[in-house]
């Protein structure tokens, strides 16, 4: 099970590899939100996502002999690229199982990082786990899960250590920290880091409407599932249900979840580009969307949110920019 000791150990292993991403602000964002907004820019991390932290953390903890045989991962794109980049840095094979309907840019980028990509039919219910188990056994690969893996959670929790330090530097002692949430690896890692280093903050998971399994699970007290596996532009954070490992952490440490619409995510993408000069994908802009457009669900006069996923389809980015013409 991940804990603060594992997160601190991951931070040591990531030194000189993962970037310390900035905590940014803009008076224009504050005006829209009606409070101070700080943005943790994980879209500036390697491969455009916090997922590199988890991938590098997991690979760096493997013994060299095991790592040399290669690793396996399944992902719609960001975990894929994080693991592929980490594997390339170690010079070991990586096989990544991706849905056939994942964004083409993410599939191409994963291949460009040197990984072998195996596509599966998510839309028609094919199991990525079944595909992965066969390859794992056949090739003696080590599976690096996208969120329900202690070493991945620990690596992603290093972002929380940075948020705590950067908040202190800004003189911020409390507030809601909004985190884009899929299976809960990033959210639970950040929550554990803040519990230890900045206990005045409360982590809030943010998800797309219709795919708010974590929000509903926190309300019901048990792991809930989504009715669909795809069909939303926030592909990066669409997961069937919270993880077995992550959900107890989310239950213990997180406040209520927030669900945002596709339109709000597009508007947040446009604002991030216009005011912060950051490129994010829809799922990676979900937390910013909550900060800007769900103020009635947020407590306090200061909010910190993550933004991630710089690998965005040009058509979707064009839709995001079009929202700027409509005003905030």
XYZ file of C-alpha atoms in Angstrom, residues 2-243:
242
model
C 1.265 3.473 -0.871
C 2.053 5.875 1.946
C 3.984 9.100 2.465
C 7.229 7.146 2.934
C 6.813 5.623 -0.529
C 5.982 9.024 -2.018
C 9.113 10.591 -0.529
C 11.199 7.653 -1.773
C 9.713 8.089 -5.248
C 10.607 11.783 -5.131
C 14.236 10.841 -4.496
C 14.230 8.410 -7.436
C 12.627 11.024 -9.703
C 15.189 13.735 -8.929
C 16.891 14.832 -12.119
C 14.253 13.103 -14.243
C 10.757 14.458 -13.557
C 10.257 18.197 -13.898
C 9.184 20.386 -10.979
C 6.223 21.968 -12.731
C 5.192 25.539 -11.879
C 2.216 26.766 -9.853
C 0.721 29.564 -11.946
C -1.913 32.251 -11.446
C -3.699 34.942 -13.419
C -5.981 37.791 -12.286
C -8.227 36.922 -15.230
C -8.815 33.432 -13.817
C -9.457 34.920 -10.384
C -12.098 37.204 -11.866
C -13.947 34.346 -13.573
C -13.803 32.129 -10.479
C -14.535 34.807 -7.901
C -11.556 33.672 -5.797
C -7.803 33.196 -6.156
C -6.971 30.346 -8.534
C -3.583 28.644 -8.727
C -2.857 26.140 -11.490
C -0.367 23.277 -11.121
C 0.834 22.942 -14.704
C 1.468 19.212 -15.151
C 0.950 19.690 -18.887
C 4.581 20.878 -18.783
C 5.731 17.523 -17.402
C 7.538 15.076 -19.714
C 5.029 13.602 -22.212
C 2.577 16.335 -21.172
C 1.221 14.583 -18.104
C 1.758 13.633 -14.457
C 1.639 10.055 -15.748
C 5.378 10.205 -16.384
C 5.911 10.508 -12.635
C 4.097 7.231 -12.004
C 5.703 5.395 -14.895
C 9.232 6.442 -13.963
C 8.575 5.680 -10.289
C 7.440 2.136 -11.077
C 10.275 1.323 -13.467
C 12.950 2.844 -11.235
C 11.882 0.564 -8.362
C 12.213 -2.662 -10.375
C 15.349 -4.737 -10.000
C 17.487 -4.410 -13.140
C 17.067 -8.052 -14.210
C 13.271 -7.870 -14.073
C 13.192 -4.472 -15.742
C 15.404 -5.659 -18.596
C 12.761 -8.185 -19.675
C 10.391 -5.333 -20.438
C 7.199 -3.786 -19.143
C 3.539 -3.876 -20.096
C 0.896 -1.184 -19.623
C -2.627 -0.409 -20.750
C -3.835 3.119 -21.262
C -5.831 5.430 -23.500
C -2.722 7.511 -23.981
C -1.114 9.419 -21.105
C -0.010 6.486 -18.954
C 1.046 4.835 -22.215
C 3.390 7.678 -23.029
C 4.683 7.990 -19.473
C 5.640 4.320 -19.320
C 7.002 4.361 -22.874
C 9.232 7.341 -22.076
C 10.486 5.775 -18.844
C 11.180 2.463 -20.602
C 13.092 4.268 -23.348
C 15.203 6.031 -20.725
C 16.155 2.646 -19.286
C 16.564 1.074 -22.730
C 14.051 -1.714 -22.048
C 11.088 -2.973 -24.129
C 7.601 -1.583 -23.534
C 4.346 -3.077 -24.817
C 1.348 -0.770 -24.468
C -2.257 -1.929 -24.893
C -4.400 0.964 -26.140
C -8.051 1.243 -27.195
C -8.497 1.430 -30.942
C -10.615 4.559 -30.469
C -7.923 6.399 -28.489
C -6.778 9.706 -30.013
C -4.510 8.987 -32.975
C -1.967 11.515 -31.707
C -1.527 9.561 -28.480
C -1.152 6.265 -30.306
C 1.417 7.806 -32.662
C 3.312 9.457 -29.804
C 3.488 6.200 -27.853
C 4.968 4.446 -30.864
C 7.356 7.333 -31.458
C 8.672 6.879 -27.911
C 9.721 3.363 -28.910
C 6.883 1.274 -27.490
C 5.058 -1.542 -29.243
C 1.357 -0.630 -29.346
C -1.335 -3.333 -29.282
C -4.851 -2.064 -29.990
C -8.052 -3.505 -28.515
C -11.763 -2.867 -29.129
C -12.896 -0.905 -26.072
C -16.133 0.256 -27.698
C -17.387 -3.319 -28.098
C -16.328 -4.525 -24.678
C -13.043 -6.290 -25.377
C -11.063 -6.625 -22.132
C -7.697 -4.903 -22.045
C -6.836 -6.947 -18.952
C -7.402 -10.197 -20.850
C -5.206 -9.008 -23.715
C -2.569 -7.908 -21.242
C -2.526 -11.120 -19.215
C -1.766 -13.153 -22.324
C 1.120 -10.907 -23.344
C 2.452 -10.667 -19.797
C 2.707 -14.437 -19.536
C 3.968 -15.035 -23.062
C 6.778 -12.480 -22.907
C 7.591 -12.387 -19.157
C 6.724 -8.695 -18.979
C 6.080 -6.730 -15.791
C 2.699 -5.025 -15.692
C 2.650 -1.348 -14.714
C -0.983 -0.586 -13.916
C -2.305 2.887 -14.761
C -3.606 3.802 -11.288
C -4.154 0.813 -8.971
C -0.448 0.255 -8.341
C 1.340 1.520 -5.198
C 4.534 2.580 -7.010
C 2.531 4.503 -9.622
C 0.459 6.192 -6.909
C 3.662 7.102 -5.070
C 5.207 8.634 -8.171
C 2.126 10.688 -8.922
C 1.997 11.732 -5.278
C 5.276 13.597 -5.803
C 3.164 16.259 -7.503
C 1.431 16.737 -4.149
C 4.769 17.273 -2.411
C 5.497 20.043 -4.898
C 2.055 21.607 -4.419
C 2.615 21.693 -0.647
C 5.992 23.405 -1.008
C 4.795 25.850 -3.649
C 1.705 26.730 -1.609
C 3.934 27.576 1.350
C 6.026 29.789 -0.891
C 2.838 31.614 -1.929
C 1.667 31.916 1.676
C -1.338 29.635 1.094
C -2.221 27.468 4.082
C -5.650 26.069 3.219
C -8.199 25.589 0.463
C -9.572 23.022 -1.947
C -7.158 21.252 -4.285
C -9.035 20.103 -7.385
C -7.559 17.104 -9.182
C -8.563 15.628 -12.562
C -9.614 12.109 -11.619
C -9.940 8.823 -13.496
C -9.205 5.704 -11.450
C -7.853 7.778 -8.589
C -4.100 7.145 -8.672
C -3.137 10.788 -9.106
C -5.861 12.008 -6.762
C -5.009 9.584 -3.970
C -1.274 10.224 -4.305
C -1.727 13.990 -4.100
C -4.126 13.567 -1.168
C -1.616 11.492 0.831
C 1.179 13.964 0.141
C -0.939 16.904 1.263
C -2.154 15.059 4.359
C 1.465 14.842 5.482
C 2.854 18.144 4.195
C -0.106 20.570 4.006
C -3.027 19.256 6.088
C -4.976 22.495 5.705
C -5.885 21.493 2.142
C -8.739 19.252 1.022
C -8.485 17.290 -2.227
C -11.556 17.210 -4.480
C -11.777 14.716 -7.387
C -13.095 16.211 -10.650
C -14.653 14.030 -13.367
C -16.721 14.352 -16.568
C -20.500 14.291 -16.311
C -21.787 10.785 -17.019
C -18.440 9.257 -16.015
C -18.393 10.379 -12.379
C -17.840 6.983 -10.785
C -15.560 8.367 -8.063
C -18.028 11.110 -7.139
C -20.871 8.618 -6.898
C -18.696 6.124 -5.017
C -17.796 8.715 -2.405
C -21.483 9.482 -1.984
C -22.600 5.847 -1.677
C -19.635 4.523 0.279
C -18.939 1.710 -2.202
C -17.215 1.413 -5.574
C -19.645 2.418 -8.314
C -19.216 1.771 -12.050
C -19.946 3.815 -15.147
C -22.572 2.595 -17.582
C -20.301 3.309 -20.560
C -16.573 2.918 -21.205
C -16.262 5.687 -23.801
C -18.181 8.469 -25.493
C -16.773 11.643 -23.936
C -14.042 14.022 -25.074
C -12.345 13.652 -21.671
C -10.901 10.279 -22.757
C -7.862 10.591 -20.497
C -9.931 10.257 -17.315
C -12.586 7.741 -18.375
C -12.302 4.639 -16.197
C -14.858 1.955 -15.322
C -14.699 2.509 -11.549
C -12.337 3.642 -8.772
C -9.440 1.329 -8.046
